[in-house]
CSV table of C-alpha atoms in Angstrom, one decimal:
chain,number,residue,atom,x,y,z
A,1,UNK,CA,114.7,90.5,105.1
A,2,UNK,CA,118.0,88.8,104.6
A,3,UNK,CA,117.5,86.2,107.2
A,4,UNK,CA,113.8,85.8,105.9
A,5,UNK,CA,115.0,85.1,102.1
A,6,UNK,CA,117.5,82.4,103.7
A,7,UNK,CA,114.6,80.5,105.2
A,8,UNK,CA,115.8,81.5,108.7
A,9,UNK,CA,112.4,82.6,110.0
A,10,UNK,CA,113.0,82.6,113.8
A,11,UNK,CA,116.2,84.6,113.4
A,12,UNK,CA,114.2,87.0,111.0
A,13,UNK,CA,111.6,87.6,113.6
A,14,UNK,CA,113.9,88.0,116.5
A,15,UNK,CA,115.9,90.6,114.7
A,16,UNK,CA,112.8,92.3,113.4
A,17,UNK,CA,111.4,92.4,116.8
A,18,UNK,CA,114.9,93.9,118.2
A,19,UNK,CA,114.9,96.5,115.5
A,20,UNK,CA,111.1,97.2,116.5
A,21,UNK,CA,111.9,98.0,119.9
A,22,UNK,CA,114.6,100.2,119.0
A,23,UNK,CA,112.8,102.1,116.5
A,24,UNK,CA,110.0,102.7,118.9
A,25,UNK,CA,112.4,103.6,121.7
A,26,UNK,CA,113.7,106.2,119.5
A,27,UNK,CA,110.7,107.5,118.0
A,28,UNK,CA,111.8,106.2,114.4
A,29,UNK,CA,108.1,105.7,113.1
A,30,UNK,CA,109.2,105.2,109.4
A,31,UNK,CA,111.5,102.4,110.7
A,32,UNK,CA,108.9,100.9,112.8
A,33,UNK,CA,106.4,101.0,109.9
A,34,UNK,CA,108.9,99.1,107.8
A,35,UNK,CA,109.6,96.3,110.8
A,36,UNK,CA,105.9,96.2,111.1
A,37,UNK,CA,105.5,95.3,107.3
A,38,UNK,CA,108.5,92.8,107.5
A,39,UNK,CA,106.8,91.2,110.3
A,40,UNK,CA,103.7,91.0,108.4
A,41,UNK,CA,105.4,89.6,105.4
A,42,UNK,CA,107.1,87.0,107.6
A,43,UNK,CA,103.8,85.9,109.1
A,44,UNK,CA,102.3,85.9,105.7
A,45,UNK,CA,105.0,83.3,104.5
A,46,UNK,CA,104.3,81.3,107.5
A,47,UNK,CA,100.5,81.4,106.5
A,48,UNK,CA,99.7,83.2,109.7
A,49,UNK,CA,97.5,85.5,108.0
A,50,UNK,CA,95.5,87.0,111.0
A,51,UNK,CA,98.8,88.2,112.5
A,52,UNK,CA,100.2,89.2,109.2
A,53,UNK,CA,97.1,91.8,109.0
A,54,UNK,CA,97.7,92.8,112.4
A,55,UNK,CA,101.2,93.8,111.8
A,56,UNK,CA,100.5,95.2,108.3
A,57,UNK,CA,97.6,97.3,109.8
A,58,UNK,CA,100.1,98.7,112.3
A,59,UNK,CA,102.4,99.7,109.4
A,60,UNK,CA,99.4,101.2,107.7
A,61,UNK,CA,98.5,103.3,110.6
A,62,UNK,CA,102.0,104.8,110.9
A,63,UNK,CA,102.4,105.3,107.2
A,64,UNK,CA,99.0,107.2,107.3
A,65,UNK,CA,100.2,109.4,110.0
A,66,UNK,CA,103.5,110.1,108.1
A,67,UNK,CA,101.5,110.8,105.0
A,68,UNK,CA,103.5,108.4,102.8
A,69,UNK,CA,101.0,107.8,100.0
A,70,UNK,CA,103.1,105.6,97.9
A,71,UNK,CA,104.0,103.4,100.8
A,72,UNK,CA,100.1,103.6,101.9
A,73,UNK,CA,99.0,102.2,98.5
A,74,UNK,CA,101.4,99.5,98.7
A,75,UNK,CA,100.3,98.3,102.2
A,76,UNK,CA,96.5,98.6,101.1
A,77,UNK,CA,97.6,96.4,98.2
A,78,UNK,CA,99.5,93.8,100.6
A,79,UNK,CA,96.3,93.8,102.8
A,80,UNK,CA,94.1,93.0,100.0
A,81,UNK,CA,96.3,90.2,99.1
A,82,UNK,CA,96.1,88.8,102.7
A,83,UNK,CA,92.6,89.2,102.7
A,84,UNK,CA,91.9,87.4,99.6
A,85,UNK,CA,94.0,84.5,101.1
A,86,UNK,CA,91.4,84.5,104.2
A,87,UNK,CA,88.6,84.6,101.7
A,88,UNK,CA,87.3,87.9,103.3
A,89,UNK,CA,86.5,89.4,99.9
A,90,UNK,CA,84.7,92.2,101.5
A,91,UNK,CA,88.0,93.6,103.0
A,92,UNK,CA,89.9,92.5,100.1
A,93,UNK,CA,87.7,94.7,97.8
A,94,UNK,CA,87.9,97.7,100.2
A,95,UNK,CA,91.7,97.3,100.5
A,96,UNK,CA,92.0,97.3,96.8
A,97,UNK,CA,89.6,100.3,96.5
A,98,UNK,CA,91.9,102.3,98.9
A,99,UNK,CA,94.8,101.3,96.8
A,100,UNK,CA,93.0,102.5,93.8
A,101,UNK,CA,92.7,105.7,95.1
A,102,UNK,CA,96.1,106.3,96.3
A,103,UNK,CA,97.8,104.9,93.2
A,104,UNK,CA,95.4,107.2,91.3
A,105,UNK,CA,96.2,110.2,93.6
A,106,UNK,CA,100.1,109.8,92.9
A,107,UNK,CA,99.8,108.8,89.3
A,108,UNK,CA,101.1,105.4,89.4
A,109,UNK,CA,99.3,104.1,86.4
A,110,UNK,CA,101.2,100.6,86.3
A,111,UNK,CA,100.1,99.6,89.8
A,112,UNK,CA,96.7,101.1,89.2
A,113,UNK,CA,96.2,98.6,86.3
A,114,UNK,CA,97.6,95.9,88.3
A,115,UNK,CA,94.9,96.5,90.8
A,116,UNK,CA,92.0,96.6,88.3
A,117,UNK,CA,93.5,93.2,87.2
A,118,UNK,CA,93.4,91.7,90.7
A,119,UNK,CA,89.8,93.1,91.3
A,120,UNK,CA,88.7,91.4,87.9
A,121,UNK,CA,89.9,88.5,89.1
A,122,UNK,CA,88.1,88.6,92.5
A,123,UNK,CA,84.7,89.3,90.6
A,124,UNK,CA,85.2,86.5,88.4
A,125,UNK,CA,85.8,84.2,91.4
A,126,UNK,CA,82.7,85.3,92.6
A,127,UNK,CA,80.9,84.7,89.4
A,128,UNK,CA,80.3,88.3,88.6
A,129,UNK,CA,81.4,88.1,84.9
A,130,UNK,CA,80.1,91.7,83.9
A,131,UNK,CA,82.2,93.5,87.0
A,132,UNK,CA,85.3,91.3,86.3
A,133,UNK,CA,85.1,92.3,82.4
A,134,UNK,CA,84.8,96.1,83.4
A,135,UNK,CA,87.9,95.9,85.7
A,136,UNK,CA,89.8,93.7,82.8
A,137,UNK,CA,88.9,96.6,80.3
A,138,UNK,CA,89.9,99.1,82.9
A,139,UNK,CA,93.3,97.7,83.4
A,140,UNK,CA,93.8,97.3,79.4
A,141,UNK,CA,93.2,101.1,78.9
A,142,UNK,CA,95.5,101.8,81.5
A,143,UNK,CA,98.1,99.5,80.5
A,144,UNK,CA,97.8,100.7,76.5
A,145,UNK,CA,97.8,104.5,77.8
A,146,UNK,CA,101.0,104.0,79.4
A,147,UNK,CA,102.5,101.8,76.7
A,148,UNK,CA,102.7,98.5,78.5
A,149,UNK,CA,101.3,96.6,75.5
A,150,UNK,CA,102.3,93.2,76.9
A,151,UNK,CA,100.3,93.9,80.0
A,152,UNK,CA,97.5,95.3,78.0
A,153,UNK,CA,97.2,92.3,76.0
A,154,UNK,CA,97.4,90.2,79.0
A,155,UNK,CA,94.5,92.2,80.6
A,156,UNK,CA,92.5,91.7,77.2
A,157,UNK,CA,92.9,88.0,77.1
A,158,UNK,CA,91.4,88.1,80.7
A,159,UNK,CA,88.0,89.7,79.9
A,160,UNK,CA,87.6,87.9,76.6
A,161,UNK,CA,87.5,84.8,78.4
């Protein structure tokens, strides 16, 4: 990630591939999942979304086998973002739905509300105003319940417009 942040994408990719090789050789599944995730981010930054999805799905598969629900939720969120960039809204909604399931299950209400905002924006993009409003209202309600009043107001502005 350090190389990636410095704009040294080739070096970042090379380092990640070496790390992945070592992790897989030693059976270190968690590190492998993290490296696949890093490779997905790198490919996304390069706007190679199909490869980013492939890397993210590999990371997700490992995370699911390990049962790491917070990481699973985050990876589904990442996938939804990638699918949105690819205009594959069916997969984006599916991924957001899965993220909602896990965020609710682990009690991460901040991210749960953020996913409702994202889904509201997708519905709005499709011209589905009623569904968008419902998602924005859910986000507002969750934000209010956890004391995130600034975000609650932001969500309220979304459904009023």
